[in-house]
Amino acid sequence: MNIVGRLRADLVCGIGLLTRMPVGWLAHDGLPYSMTRSIWCWPLVGGGAGACGGLLYAGLLWLGIAALPAAGLGVGMLLLACGGLHEDGLADMADGCGGGQDRARKLEIMRDSRVGSYGVMAVVIALLVRVTALAAMPGAMAIMAMSVAGALARAVMVVVLWRLPPARSDGLASSMAALPGYALVACMGLAGLCATVLLPLPRATLACAVAIGTAVIMCLFARRQIGGQTGDVLGATAVVTECAILAALS
């Protein structure tokens, strides 16, 4: 397959994995799809999803809608684009780490589809942080900030995936243990490029520093709690990183 076809296959896979956008019409028989190879485009997917929320917020401000409800709808657009996928991971991780007494019990709770009190509190706090941080920004800044937060959050997901072993032998994350080196480098490069192009240098540096700090914290926390990473850990990582970056940029 030529390079264009391979890149398109990776992009289709990345969009289908991280969002609820309909990408079936882009798929063609015979294209080799690979979730591990698609990590290079995750910052692009996250940045695009964030831009959708930021654009809606800016548009509502232009129409005269107050900042707080406009921010709520902007974050709602982000959730719609991603199908609440990462928030579900945050809720599961909060329930497991908050309610489990040992590693096995925590993983068991995280696999349960029901949401407990810890999960509800975690999601509510995450929504409040993002909405209030967004409401503190002017429209143009919000578009840039949401895009950068989305891109860096997906890059941090890749860092966690790279640095931690799978916490269980089955599940989506366990099938992505070996990441191609070129895709990993491209992922980090695209995330950094997004930050430096869209934000002034001091803010770009701040956003990248916050993302690195969040990556370290999430890696240490997940290793201590469950001994590695799962799909829920990756989803929680994306949400926590977005919250931290938007709060810092606000």
JSON list of C-alpha atoms in Angstrom, two decimals:
[
{"chain": "A", "resi": 1, "resn": "MET", "atom": "CA", "xyz": [0.00, 0.00, 0.00]},
{"chain": "A", "resi": 2, "resn": "ASN", "atom": "CA", "xyz": [1.24, 3.52, -0.73]},
{"chain": "A", "resi": 3, "resn": "ILE", "atom": "CA", "xyz": [1.93, 5.96, 2.09]},
{"chain": "A", "resi": 4, "resn": "VAL", "atom": "CA", "xyz": [-1.24, 7.99, 1.47]},
{"chain": "A", "resi": 5, "resn": "GLY", "atom": "CA", "xyz": [-3.44, 4.93, 1.76]},
{"chain": "A", "resi": 6, "resn": "ARG", "atom": "CA", "xyz": [-1.69, 3.84, 4.95]},
{"chain": "A", "resi": 7, "resn": "LEU", "atom": "CA", "xyz": [-2.03, 7.25, 6.56]},
{"chain": "A", "resi": 8, "resn": "ARG", "atom": "CA", "xyz": [-5.69, 7.40, 5.61]},
{"chain": "A", "resi": 9, "resn": "ALA", "atom": "CA", "xyz": [-6.25, 3.97, 7.13]},
{"chain": "A", "resi": 10, "resn": "ASP", "atom": "CA", "xyz": [-4.57, 5.12, 10.35]},
{"chain": "A", "resi": 11, "resn": "LEU", "atom": "CA", "xyz": [-6.69, 8.27, 10.45]},
{"chain": "A", "resi": 12, "resn": "VAL", "atom": "CA", "xyz": [-9.92, 6.31, 9.92]},
{"chain": "A", "resi": 13, "resn": "CYS", "atom": "CA", "xyz": [-8.90, 3.95, 12.72]},
{"chain": "A", "resi": 14, "resn": "GLY", "atom": "CA", "xyz": [-8.01, 6.80, 15.07]},
{"chain": "A", "resi": 15, "resn": "ILE", "atom": "CA", "xyz": [-11.26, 8.68, 14.48]},
{"chain": "A", "resi": 16, "resn": "GLY", "atom": "CA", "xyz": [-13.30, 5.52, 14.87]},
{"chain": "A", "resi": 17, "resn": "LEU", "atom": "CA", "xyz": [-11.49, 4.60, 18.09]},
{"chain": "A", "resi": 18, "resn": "LEU", "atom": "CA", "xyz": [-11.57, 7.96, 19.88]},
{"chain": "A", "resi": 19, "resn": "THR", "atom": "CA", "xyz": [-14.86, 9.47, 18.69]},
{"chain": "A", "resi": 20, "resn": "ARG", "atom": "CA", "xyz": [-18.36, 8.56, 17.66]},
{"chain": "A", "resi": 21, "resn": "MET", "atom": "CA", "xyz": [-18.00, 10.21, 14.27]},
{"chain": "A", "resi": 22, "resn": "PRO", "atom": "CA", "xyz": [-19.27, 8.07, 11.36]},
{"chain": "A", "resi": 23, "resn": "VAL", "atom": "CA", "xyz": [-16.18, 6.99, 9.44]},
{"chain": "A", "resi": 24, "resn": "GLY", "atom": "CA", "xyz": [-17.46, 3.82, 7.80]},
{"chain": "A", "resi": 25, "resn": "TRP", "atom": "CA", "xyz": [-17.84, 5.58, 4.46]},
{"chain": "A", "resi": 26, "resn": "LEU", "atom": "CA", "xyz": [-14.09, 6.34, 4.52]},
{"chain": "A", "resi": 27, "resn": "ALA", "atom": "CA", "xyz": [-13.14, 2.70, 4.99]},
{"chain": "A", "resi": 28, "resn": "HIS", "atom": "CA", "xyz": [-12.28, 0.51, 2.03]},
{"chain": "A", "resi": 29, "resn": "ASP", "atom": "CA", "xyz": [-11.75, -3.22, 1.88]},
{"chain": "A", "resi": 30, "resn": "GLY", "atom": "CA", "xyz": [-8.14, -4.24, 1.81]},
{"chain": "A", "resi": 31, "resn": "LEU", "atom": "CA", "xyz": [-6.80, -1.42, 4.01]},
{"chain": "A", "resi": 32, "resn": "PRO", "atom": "CA", "xyz": [-4.78, -2.80, 6.95]},
{"chain": "A", "resi": 33, "resn": "TYR", "atom": "CA", "xyz": [-6.11, -1.02, 10.04]},
{"chain": "A", "resi": 34, "resn": "SER", "atom": "CA", "xyz": [-3.95, -0.95, 13.16]},
{"chain": "A", "resi": 35, "resn": "MET", "atom": "CA", "xyz": [-4.87, 0.68, 16.46]},
{"chain": "A", "resi": 36, "resn": "THR", "atom": "CA", "xyz": [-1.26, 0.80, 17.61]},
{"chain": "A", "resi": 37, "resn": "ARG", "atom": "CA", "xyz": [-0.09, 2.39, 14.36]},
{"chain": "A", "resi": 38, "resn": "SER", "atom": "CA", "xyz": [-2.89, 4.96, 14.53]},
{"chain": "A", "resi": 39, "resn": "ILE", "atom": "CA", "xyz": [-1.51, 6.62, 17.68]},
{"chain": "A", "resi": 40, "resn": "TRP", "atom": "CA", "xyz": [0.30, 9.20, 15.54]},
{"chain": "A", "resi": 41, "resn": "CYS", "atom": "CA", "xyz": [-3.02, 10.81, 14.64]},
{"chain": "A", "resi": 42, "resn": "TRP", "atom": "CA", "xyz": [-4.58, 10.82, 18.11]},
{"chain": "A", "resi": 43, "resn": "PRO", "atom": "CA", "xyz": [-3.56, 14.45, 18.78]},
{"chain": "A", "resi": 44, "resn": "LEU", "atom": "CA", "xyz": [-5.19, 15.46, 15.49]},
{"chain": "A", "resi": 45, "resn": "VAL", "atom": "CA", "xyz": [-8.42, 13.68, 16.44]},
{"chain": "A", "resi": 46, "resn": "GLY", "atom": "CA", "xyz": [-8.43, 15.17, 19.94]},
{"chain": "A", "resi": 47, "resn": "GLY", "atom": "CA", "xyz": [-7.60, 18.63, 18.63]},
{"chain": "A", "resi": 48, "resn": "GLY", "atom": "CA", "xyz": [-10.42, 18.43, 16.11]},
{"chain": "A", "resi": 49, "resn": "ALA", "atom": "CA", "xyz": [-12.93, 17.36, 18.74]},
{"chain": "A", "resi": 50, "resn": "GLY", "atom": "CA", "xyz": [-11.81, 20.17, 21.03]},
{"chain": "A", "resi": 51, "resn": "ALA", "atom": "CA", "xyz": [-12.06, 22.69, 18.20]},
{"chain": "A", "resi": 52, "resn": "CYS", "atom": "CA", "xyz": [-15.71, 21.71, 17.66]},
{"chain": "A", "resi": 53, "resn": "GLY", "atom": "CA", "xyz": [-16.52, 22.57, 21.26]},
{"chain": "A", "resi": 54, "resn": "GLY", "atom": "CA", "xyz": [-14.53, 25.78, 21.15]},
{"chain": "A", "resi": 55, "resn": "LEU", "atom": "CA", "xyz": [-16.14, 26.92, 17.91]},
{"chain": "A", "resi": 56, "resn": "LEU", "atom": "CA", "xyz": [-19.64, 26.34, 19.28]},
{"chain": "A", "resi": 57, "resn": "TYR", "atom": "CA", "xyz": [-18.77, 28.30, 22.43]},
{"chain": "A", "resi": 58, "resn": "ALA", "atom": "CA", "xyz": [-17.33, 31.19, 20.42]},
{"chain": "A", "resi": 59, "resn": "GLY", "atom": "CA", "xyz": [-20.32, 31.22, 18.10]},
{"chain": "A", "resi": 60, "resn": "LEU", "atom": "CA", "xyz": [-22.77, 31.33, 20.99]},
{"chain": "A", "resi": 61, "resn": "LEU", "atom": "CA", "xyz": [-20.87, 34.20, 22.58]},
{"chain": "A", "resi": 62, "resn": "TRP", "atom": "CA", "xyz": [-21.06, 36.07, 19.27]},
{"chain": "A", "resi": 63, "resn": "LEU", "atom": "CA", "xyz": [-24.84, 35.54, 19.27]},
{"chain": "A", "resi": 64, "resn": "GLY", "atom": "CA", "xyz": [-25.07, 37.13, 22.71]},
{"chain": "A", "resi": 65, "resn": "ILE", "atom": "CA", "xyz": [-25.44, 34.01, 24.85]},
{"chain": "A", "resi": 66, "resn": "ALA", "atom": "CA", "xyz": [-23.94, 34.36, 28.33]},
{"chain": "A", "resi": 67, "resn": "ALA", "atom": "CA", "xyz": [-20.54, 32.74, 28.86]},
{"chain": "A", "resi": 68, "resn": "LEU", "atom": "CA", "xyz": [-21.58, 30.04, 31.33]},
{"chain": "A", "resi": 69, "resn": "PRO", "atom": "CA", "xyz": [-24.42, 28.44, 29.33]},
{"chain": "A", "resi": 70, "resn": "ALA", "atom": "CA", "xyz": [-22.37, 28.85, 26.16]},
{"chain": "A", "resi": 71, "resn": "ALA", "atom": "CA", "xyz": [-19.49, 27.00, 27.82]},
{"chain": "A", "resi": 72, "resn": "GLY", "atom": "CA", "xyz": [-21.84, 24.25, 28.96]},
{"chain": "A", "resi": 73, "resn": "LEU", "atom": "CA", "xyz": [-23.04, 23.74, 25.39]},
{"chain": "A", "resi": 74, "resn": "GLY", "atom": "CA", "xyz": [-19.47, 23.88, 24.10]},
{"chain": "A", "resi": 75, "resn": "VAL", "atom": "CA", "xyz": [-18.37, 21.11, 26.46]},
{"chain": "A", "resi": 76, "resn": "GLY", "atom": "CA", "xyz": [-21.55, 19.25, 25.56]},
{"chain": "A", "resi": 77, "resn": "MET", "atom": "CA", "xyz": [-20.48, 19.35, 21.91]},
{"chain": "A", "resi": 78, "resn": "LEU", "atom": "CA", "xyz": [-17.15, 17.80, 22.90]},
{"chain": "A", "resi": 79, "resn": "LEU", "atom": "CA", "xyz": [-18.94, 15.02, 24.78]},
{"chain": "A", "resi": 80, "resn": "LEU", "atom": "CA", "xyz": [-21.22, 14.43, 21.82]},
{"chain": "A", "resi": 81, "resn": "ALA", "atom": "CA", "xyz": [-18.31, 14.16, 19.41]},
{"chain": "A", "resi": 82, "resn": "CYS", "atom": "CA", "xyz": [-16.51, 11.65, 21.63]},
{"chain": "A", "resi": 83, "resn": "GLY", "atom": "CA", "xyz": [-19.62, 9.86, 22.86]},
{"chain": "A", "resi": 84, "resn": "GLY", "atom": "CA", "xyz": [-18.66, 10.34, 26.50]},
{"chain": "A", "resi": 85, "resn": "LEU", "atom": "CA", "xyz": [-16.06, 7.63, 25.96]},
{"chain": "A", "resi": 86, "resn": "HIS", "atom": "CA", "xyz": [-13.37, 9.19, 28.13]},
{"chain": "A", "resi": 87, "resn": "GLU", "atom": "CA", "xyz": [-15.82, 10.27, 30.84]},
{"chain": "A", "resi": 88, "resn": "ASP", "atom": "CA", "xyz": [-16.97, 6.66, 31.11]},
{"chain": "A", "resi": 89, "resn": "GLY", "atom": "CA", "xyz": [-13.36, 5.64, 31.72]},
{"chain": "A", "resi": 90, "resn": "LEU", "atom": "CA", "xyz": [-12.98, 8.33, 34.37]},
{"chain": "A", "resi": 91, "resn": "ALA", "atom": "CA", "xyz": [-16.12, 7.15, 36.15]},
{"chain": "A", "resi": 92, "resn": "ASP", "atom": "CA", "xyz": [-15.01, 3.51, 36.10]},
{"chain": "A", "resi": 93, "resn": "MET", "atom": "CA", "xyz": [-11.51, 4.32, 37.33]},
{"chain": "A", "resi": 94, "resn": "ALA", "atom": "CA", "xyz": [-12.86, 6.53, 40.13]},
{"chain": "A", "resi": 95, "resn": "ASP", "atom": "CA", "xyz": [-15.26, 3.79, 41.25]},
{"chain": "A", "resi": 96, "resn": "GLY", "atom": "CA", "xyz": [-12.58, 1.11, 41.13]},
{"chain": "A", "resi": 97, "resn": "CYS", "atom": "CA", "xyz": [-9.84, 3.05, 42.89]},
{"chain": "A", "resi": 98, "resn": "GLY", "atom": "CA", "xyz": [-12.26, 4.59, 45.37]},
{"chain": "A", "resi": 99, "resn": "GLY", "atom": "CA", "xyz": [-14.20, 1.46, 46.27]},
{"chain": "A", "resi": 100, "resn": "GLY", "atom": "CA", "xyz": [-11.77, -1.42, 45.81]},
{"chain": "A", "resi": 101, "resn": "GLN", "atom": "CA", "xyz": [-9.55, -2.71, 48.59]},
{"chain": "A", "resi": 102, "resn": "ASP", "atom": "CA", "xyz": [-6.99, -4.52, 46.45]},
{"chain": "A", "resi": 103, "resn": "ARG", "atom": "CA", "xyz": [-5.85, -4.65, 42.84]},
{"chain": "A", "resi": 104, "resn": "ALA", "atom": "CA", "xyz": [-8.13, -7.52, 41.83]},
{"chain": "A", "resi": 105, "resn": "ARG", "atom": "CA", "xyz": [-11.20, -5.90, 43.36]},
{"chain": "A", "resi": 106, "resn": "LYS", "atom": "CA", "xyz": [-10.43, -2.54, 41.78]},
{"chain": "A", "resi": 107, "resn": "LEU", "atom": "CA", "xyz": [-10.16, -4.11, 38.33]},
{"chain": "A", "resi": 108, "resn": "GLU", "atom": "CA", "xyz": [-13.39, -6.00, 38.94]},
{"chain": "A", "resi": 109, "resn": "ILE", "atom": "CA", "xyz": [-15.25, -2.80, 39.83]},
{"chain": "A", "resi": 110, "resn": "MET", "atom": "CA", "xyz": [-13.78, -0.97, 36.84]},
{"chain": "A", "resi": 111, "resn": "ARG", "atom": "CA", "xyz": [-15.13, -3.67, 34.53]},
{"chain": "A", "resi": 112, "resn": "ASP", "atom": "CA", "xyz": [-18.65, -3.26, 35.98]},
{"chain": "A", "resi": 113, "resn": "SER", "atom": "CA", "xyz": [-20.75, -1.07, 33.67]},
{"chain": "A", "resi": 114, "resn": "ARG", "atom": "CA", "xyz": [-22.69, 0.44, 36.57]},
{"chain": "A", "resi": 115, "resn": "VAL", "atom": "CA", "xyz": [-21.60, 3.85, 37.85]},
{"chain": "A", "resi": 116, "resn": "GLY", "atom": "CA", "xyz": [-21.16, 4.39, 41.58]},
{"chain": "A", "resi": 117, "resn": "SER", "atom": "CA", "xyz": [-20.90, 7.46, 43.78]},
{"chain": "A", "resi": 118, "resn": "TYR", "atom": "CA", "xyz": [-17.17, 7.96, 43.18]},
{"chain": "A", "resi": 119, "resn": "GLY", "atom": "CA", "xyz": [-17.71, 7.84, 39.43]},
{"chain": "A", "resi": 120, "resn": "VAL", "atom": "CA", "xyz": [-20.55, 10.35, 39.55]},
{"chain": "A", "resi": 121, "resn": "MET", "atom": "CA", "xyz": [-18.54, 12.77, 41.67]},
{"chain": "A", "resi": 122, "resn": "ALA", "atom": "CA", "xyz": [-15.50, 12.49, 39.38]},
{"chain": "A", "resi": 123, "resn": "VAL", "atom": "CA", "xyz": [-17.50, 13.19, 36.22]},
{"chain": "A", "resi": 124, "resn": "VAL", "atom": "CA", "xyz": [-19.40, 16.09, 37.81]},
{"chain": "A", "resi": 125, "resn": "ILE", "atom": "CA", "xyz": [-16.16, 17.70, 38.98]},
{"chain": "A", "resi": 126, "resn": "ALA", "atom": "CA", "xyz": [-14.57, 17.20, 35.54]},
{"chain": "A", "resi": 127, "resn": "LEU", "atom": "CA", "xyz": [-17.54, 18.84, 33.83]},
{"chain": "A", "resi": 128, "resn": "LEU", "atom": "CA", "xyz": [-17.56, 21.75, 36.28]},
{"chain": "A", "resi": 129, "resn": "VAL", "atom": "CA", "xyz": [-13.85, 22.40, 35.80]},
{"chain": "A", "resi": 130, "resn": "ARG", "atom": "CA", "xyz": [-14.07, 22.39, 32.02]},
{"chain": "A", "resi": 131, "resn": "VAL", "atom": "CA", "xyz": [-17.24, 24.48, 31.82]},
{"chain": "A", "resi": 132, "resn": "THR", "atom": "CA", "xyz": [-16.06, 27.15, 34.27]},
{"chain": "A", "resi": 133, "resn": "ALA", "atom": "CA", "xyz": [-12.57, 27.30, 32.74]},
{"chain": "A", "resi": 134, "resn": "LEU", "atom": "CA", "xyz": [-14.04, 27.71, 29.28]},
{"chain": "A", "resi": 135, "resn": "ALA", "atom": "CA", "xyz": [-16.47, 30.38, 30.48]},
{"chain": "A", "resi": 136, "resn": "ALA", "atom": "CA", "xyz": [-13.51, 32.44, 31.71]},
{"chain": "A", "resi": 137, "resn": "MET", "atom": "CA", "xyz": [-12.04, 32.68, 28.19]},
{"chain": "A", "resi": 138, "resn": "PRO", "atom": "CA", "xyz": [-12.92, 34.91, 25.24]},
{"chain": "A", "resi": 139, "resn": "GLY", "atom": "CA", "xyz": [-14.16, 33.09, 22.16]},
{"chain": "A", "resi": 140, "resn": "ALA", "atom": "CA", "xyz": [-10.96, 33.16, 20.09]},
{"chain": "A", "resi": 141, "resn": "MET", "atom": "CA", "xyz": [-8.85, 31.98, 23.02]},
{"chain": "A", "resi": 142, "resn": "ALA", "atom": "CA", "xyz": [-11.33, 29.20, 23.77]},
{"chain": "A", "resi": 143, "resn": "ILE", "atom": "CA", "xyz": [-11.02, 27.74, 20.28]},
{"chain": "A", "resi": 144, "resn": "MET", "atom": "CA", "xyz": [-7.24, 27.57, 20.61]},
{"chain": "A", "resi": 145, "resn": "ALA", "atom": "CA", "xyz": [-7.32, 26.30, 24.19]},
{"chain": "A", "resi": 146, "resn": "MET", "atom": "CA", "xyz": [-9.86, 23.56, 23.50]},
{"chain": "A", "resi": 147, "resn": "SER", "atom": "CA", "xyz": [-7.90, 22.40, 20.47]},
{"chain": "A", "resi": 148, "resn": "VAL", "atom": "CA", "xyz": [-4.60, 22.29, 22.33]},
{"chain": "A", "resi": 149, "resn": "ALA", "atom": "CA", "xyz": [-6.12, 20.62, 25.39]},
{"chain": "A", "resi": 150, "resn": "GLY", "atom": "CA", "xyz": [-7.68, 17.95, 23.17]},
{"chain": "A", "resi": 151, "resn": "ALA", "atom": "CA", "xyz": [-4.44, 17.31, 21.30]},
{"chain": "A", "resi": 152, "resn": "LEU", "atom": "CA", "xyz": [-2.22, 17.16, 24.38]},
{"chain": "A", "resi": 153, "resn": "ALA", "atom": "CA", "xyz": [-4.72, 15.01, 26.29]},
{"chain": "A", "resi": 154, "resn": "ARG", "atom": "CA", "xyz": [-4.58, 12.33, 23.58]},
{"chain": "A", "resi": 155, "resn": "ALA", "atom": "CA", "xyz": [-0.79, 12.51, 23.53]},
{"chain": "A", "resi": 156, "resn": "VAL", "atom": "CA", "xyz": [-0.76, 11.92, 27.29]},
{"chain": "A", "resi": 157, "resn": "MET", "atom": "CA", "xyz": [-2.96, 8.87, 26.73]},
{"chain": "A", "resi": 158, "resn": "VAL", "atom": "CA", "xyz": [-0.25, 7.53, 24.44]},
{"chain": "A", "resi": 159, "resn": "VAL", "atom": "CA", "xyz": [2.43, 8.25, 27.05]},
{"chain": "A", "resi": 160, "resn": "VAL", "atom": "CA", "xyz": [0.49, 6.22, 29.65]},
{"chain": "A", "resi": 161, "resn": "LEU", "atom": "CA", "xyz": [-0.02, 3.45, 27.11]},
{"chain": "A", "resi": 162, "resn": "TRP", "atom": "CA", "xyz": [3.71, 3.50, 26.35]},
{"chain": "A", "resi": 163, "resn": "ARG", "atom": "CA", "xyz": [5.04, 3.66, 29.90]},
{"chain": "A", "resi": 164, "resn": "LEU", "atom": "CA", "xyz": [2.70, 1.24, 31.71]},
{"chain": "A", "resi": 165, "resn": "PRO", "atom": "CA", "xyz": [2.12, -2.47, 31.14]},
{"chain": "A", "resi": 166, "resn": "PRO", "atom": "CA", "xyz": [-1.44, -3.74, 30.71]},
{"chain": "A", "resi": 167, "resn": "ALA", "atom": "CA", "xyz": [-3.13, -4.25, 34.07]},
{"chain": "A", "resi": 168, "resn": "ARG", "atom": "CA", "xyz": [-5.07, -7.22, 32.72]},
{"chain": "A", "resi": 169, "resn": "SER", "atom": "CA", "xyz": [-4.42, -9.72, 29.96]},
{"chain": "A", "resi": 170, "resn": "ASP", "atom": "CA", "xyz": [-7.62, -8.98, 28.04]},
{"chain": "A", "resi": 171, "resn": "GLY", "atom": "CA", "xyz": [-9.30, -5.80, 26.92]},
{"chain": "A", "resi": 172, "resn": "LEU", "atom": "CA", "xyz": [-8.54, -3.15, 24.33]},
{"chain": "A", "resi": 173, "resn": "ALA", "atom": "CA", "xyz": [-5.51, -1.60, 26.03]},
{"chain": "A", "resi": 174, "resn": "SER", "atom": "CA", "xyz": [-3.78, -4.97, 26.43]},
{"chain": "A", "resi": 175, "resn": "SER", "atom": "CA", "xyz": [-3.76, -5.40, 22.65]},
{"chain": "A", "resi": 176, "resn": "MET", "atom": "CA", "xyz": [-1.81, -2.14, 22.24]},
{"chain": "A", "resi": 177, "resn": "ALA", "atom": "CA", "xyz": [1.22, -2.95, 24.37]},
{"chain": "A", "resi": 178, "resn": "ALA", "atom": "CA", "xyz": [3.82, -2.66, 21.58]},
{"chain": "A", "resi": 179, "resn": "LEU", "atom": "CA", "xyz": [3.76, 0.80, 20.01]},
{"chain": "A", "resi": 180, "resn": "PRO", "atom": "CA", "xyz": [5.70, 1.58, 16.81]},
{"chain": "A", "resi": 181, "resn": "GLY", "atom": "CA", "xyz": [8.52, 3.99, 17.55]},
{"chain": "A", "resi": 182, "resn": "TYR", "atom": "CA", "xyz": [7.87, 6.23, 14.54]},
{"chain": "A", "resi": 183, "resn": "ALA", "atom": "CA", "xyz": [4.18, 6.55, 15.44]},
{"chain": "A", "resi": 184, "resn": "LEU", "atom": "CA", "xyz": [5.07, 7.43, 19.03]},
{"chain": "A", "resi": 185, "resn": "VAL", "atom": "CA", "xyz": [7.50, 10.15, 17.92]},
{"chain": "A", "resi": 186, "resn": "ALA", "atom": "CA", "xyz": [4.98, 11.52, 15.41]},
{"chain": "A", "resi": 187, "resn": "CYS", "atom": "CA", "xyz": [2.28, 11.64, 18.09]},
{"chain": "A", "resi": 188, "resn": "MET", "atom": "CA", "xyz": [4.45, 13.66, 20.47]},
{"chain": "A", "resi": 189, "resn": "GLY", "atom": "CA", "xyz": [5.64, 15.91, 17.66]},
{"chain": "A", "resi": 190, "resn": "LEU", "atom": "CA", "xyz": [2.14, 16.69, 16.41]},
{"chain": "A", "resi": 191, "resn": "ALA", "atom": "CA", "xyz": [0.90, 17.45, 19.93]},
{"chain": "A", "resi": 192, "resn": "GLY", "atom": "CA", "xyz": [3.79, 19.83, 20.58]},
{"chain": "A", "resi": 193, "resn": "LEU", "atom": "CA", "xyz": [3.38, 21.46, 17.17]},
{"chain": "A", "resi": 194, "resn": "CYS", "atom": "CA", "xyz": [-0.32, 22.01, 17.82]},
{"chain": "A", "resi": 195, "resn": "ALA", "atom": "CA", "xyz": [0.45, 23.78, 21.09]},
{"chain": "A", "resi": 196, "resn": "THR", "atom": "CA", "xyz": [3.20, 26.02, 19.66]},
{"chain": "A", "resi": 197, "resn": "VAL", "atom": "CA", "xyz": [1.25, 26.96, 16.53]},
{"chain": "A", "resi": 198, "resn": "LEU", "atom": "CA", "xyz": [-2.07, 27.72, 18.22]},
{"chain": "A", "resi": 199, "resn": "LEU", "atom": "CA", "xyz": [-0.90, 29.41, 21.44]},
{"chain": "A", "resi": 200, "resn": "PRO", "atom": "CA", "xyz": [1.59, 32.16, 22.28]},
{"chain": "A", "resi": 201, "resn": "LEU", "atom": "CA", "xyz": [4.89, 30.71, 23.49]},
{"chain": "A", "resi": 202, "resn": "PRO", "atom": "CA", "xyz": [4.37, 31.25, 27.26]},
{"chain": "A", "resi": 203, "resn": "ARG", "atom": "CA", "xyz": [0.94, 29.65, 27.16]},
{"chain": "A", "resi": 204, "resn": "ALA", "atom": "CA", "xyz": [2.14, 26.84, 24.89]},
{"chain": "A", "resi": 205, "resn": "THR", "atom": "CA", "xyz": [4.98, 26.12, 27.32]},
{"chain": "A", "resi": 206, "resn": "LEU", "atom": "CA", "xyz": [2.53, 26.13, 30.23]},
{"chain": "A", "resi": 207, "resn": "ALA", "atom": "CA", "xyz": [0.15, 23.76, 28.46]},
{"chain": "A", "resi": 208, "resn": "CYS", "atom": "CA", "xyz": [2.94, 21.31, 27.60]},
{"chain": "A", "resi": 209, "resn": "ALA", "atom": "CA", "xyz": [4.33, 21.47, 31.14]},
{"chain": "A", "resi": 210, "resn": "VAL", "atom": "CA", "xyz": [0.90, 20.73, 32.60]},
{"chain": "A", "resi": 211, "resn": "ALA", "atom": "CA", "xyz": [0.46, 17.82, 30.17]},
{"chain": "A", "resi": 212, "resn": "ILE", "atom": "CA", "xyz": [3.85, 16.35, 31.17]},
{"chain": "A", "resi": 213, "resn": "GLY", "atom": "CA", "xyz": [3.04, 16.72, 34.84]},
{"chain": "A", "resi": 214, "resn": "THR", "atom": "CA", "xyz": [-0.33, 15.06, 34.37]},
{"chain": "A", "resi": 215, "resn": "ALA", "atom": "CA", "xyz": [1.28, 12.18, 32.49]},
{"chain": "A", "resi": 216, "resn": "VAL", "atom": "CA", "xyz": [3.68, 11.57, 35.36]},
{"chain": "A", "resi": 217, "resn": "ILE", "atom": "CA", "xyz": [0.92, 11.73, 37.98]},
{"chain": "A", "resi": 218, "resn": "MET", "atom": "CA", "xyz": [-1.43, 9.41, 36.08]},
{"chain": "A", "resi": 219, "resn": "CYS", "atom": "CA", "xyz": [1.35, 6.88, 35.44]},
{"chain": "A", "resi": 220, "resn": "LEU", "atom": "CA", "xyz": [2.35, 6.80, 39.10]},
{"chain": "A", "resi": 221, "resn": "PHE", "atom": "CA", "xyz": [-1.26, 6.65, 40.29]},
{"chain": "A", "resi": 222, "resn": "ALA", "atom": "CA", "xyz": [-2.33, 3.88, 37.91]},
{"chain": "A", "resi": 223, "resn": "ARG", "atom": "CA", "xyz": [0.77, 1.80, 38.66]},
{"chain": "A", "resi": 224, "resn": "ARG", "atom": "CA", "xyz": [0.20, 2.11, 42.39]},
{"chain": "A", "resi": 225, "resn": "GLN", "atom": "CA", "xyz": [-3.53, 1.40, 42.24]},
{"chain": "A", "resi": 226, "resn": "ILE", "atom": "CA", "xyz": [-3.86, -1.39, 39.66]},
{"chain": "A", "resi": 227, "resn": "GLY", "atom": "CA", "xyz": [-0.34, -2.14, 38.48]},
{"chain": "A", "resi": 228, "resn": "GLY", "atom": "CA", "xyz": [-0.70, -0.79, 34.96]},
{"chain": "A", "resi": 229, "resn": "GLN", "atom": "CA", "xyz": [-3.07, 0.68, 32.40]},
{"chain": "A", "resi": 230, "resn": "THR", "atom": "CA", "xyz": [-6.46, -0.24, 31.01]},
{"chain": "A", "resi": 231, "resn": "GLY", "atom": "CA", "xyz": [-8.83, 1.45, 28.59]},
{"chain": "A", "resi": 232, "resn": "ASP", "atom": "CA", "xyz": [-10.51, 3.12, 31.57]},
{"chain": "A", "resi": 233, "resn": "VAL", "atom": "CA", "xyz": [-7.17, 4.51, 32.73]},
{"chain": "A", "resi": 234, "resn": "LEU", "atom": "CA", "xyz": [-6.57, 5.97, 29.28]},
{"chain": "A", "resi": 235, "resn": "GLY", "atom": "CA", "xyz": [-10.01, 7.59, 29.20]},
{"chain": "A", "resi": 236, "resn": "ALA", "atom": "CA", "xyz": [-9.55, 9.01, 32.69]},
{"chain": "A", "resi": 237, "resn": "THR", "atom": "CA", "xyz": [-6.16, 10.35, 31.65]},
{"chain": "A", "resi": 238, "resn": "ALA", "atom": "CA", "xyz": [-7.65, 12.26, 28.73]},
{"chain": "A", "resi": 239, "resn": "VAL", "atom": "CA", "xyz": [-10.29, 13.91, 30.91]},
{"chain": "A", "resi": 240, "resn": "VAL", "atom": "CA", "xyz": [-7.90, 14.80, 33.75]},
{"chain": "A", "resi": 241, "resn": "THR", "atom": "CA", "xyz": [-5.40, 16.27, 31.28]},
{"chain": "A", "resi": 242, "resn": "GLU", "atom": "CA", "xyz": [-8.07, 18.39, 29.57]},
{"chain": "A", "resi": 243, "resn": "CYS", "atom": "CA", "xyz": [-9.26, 19.69, 32.94]},
{"chain": "A", "resi": 244, "resn": "ALA", "atom": "CA", "xyz": [-5.73, 20.58, 34.05]},
{"chain": "A", "resi": 245, "resn": "ILE", "atom": "CA", "xyz": [-4.77, 22.33, 30.81]},
{"chain": "A", "resi": 246, "resn": "LEU", "atom": "CA", "xyz": [-7.99, 24.33, 30.51]},
{"chain": "A", "resi": 247, "resn": "ALA", "atom": "CA", "xyz": [-7.76, 25.36, 34.16]},
{"chain": "A", "resi": 248, "resn": "ALA", "atom": "CA", "xyz": [-4.16, 26.48, 33.65]},
{"chain": "A", "resi": 249, "resn": "LEU", "atom": "CA", "xyz": [-4.97, 28.42, 30.47]},
{"chain": "A", "resi": 250, "resn": "SER", "atom": "CA", "xyz": [-8.02, 30.12, 32.00]}
]
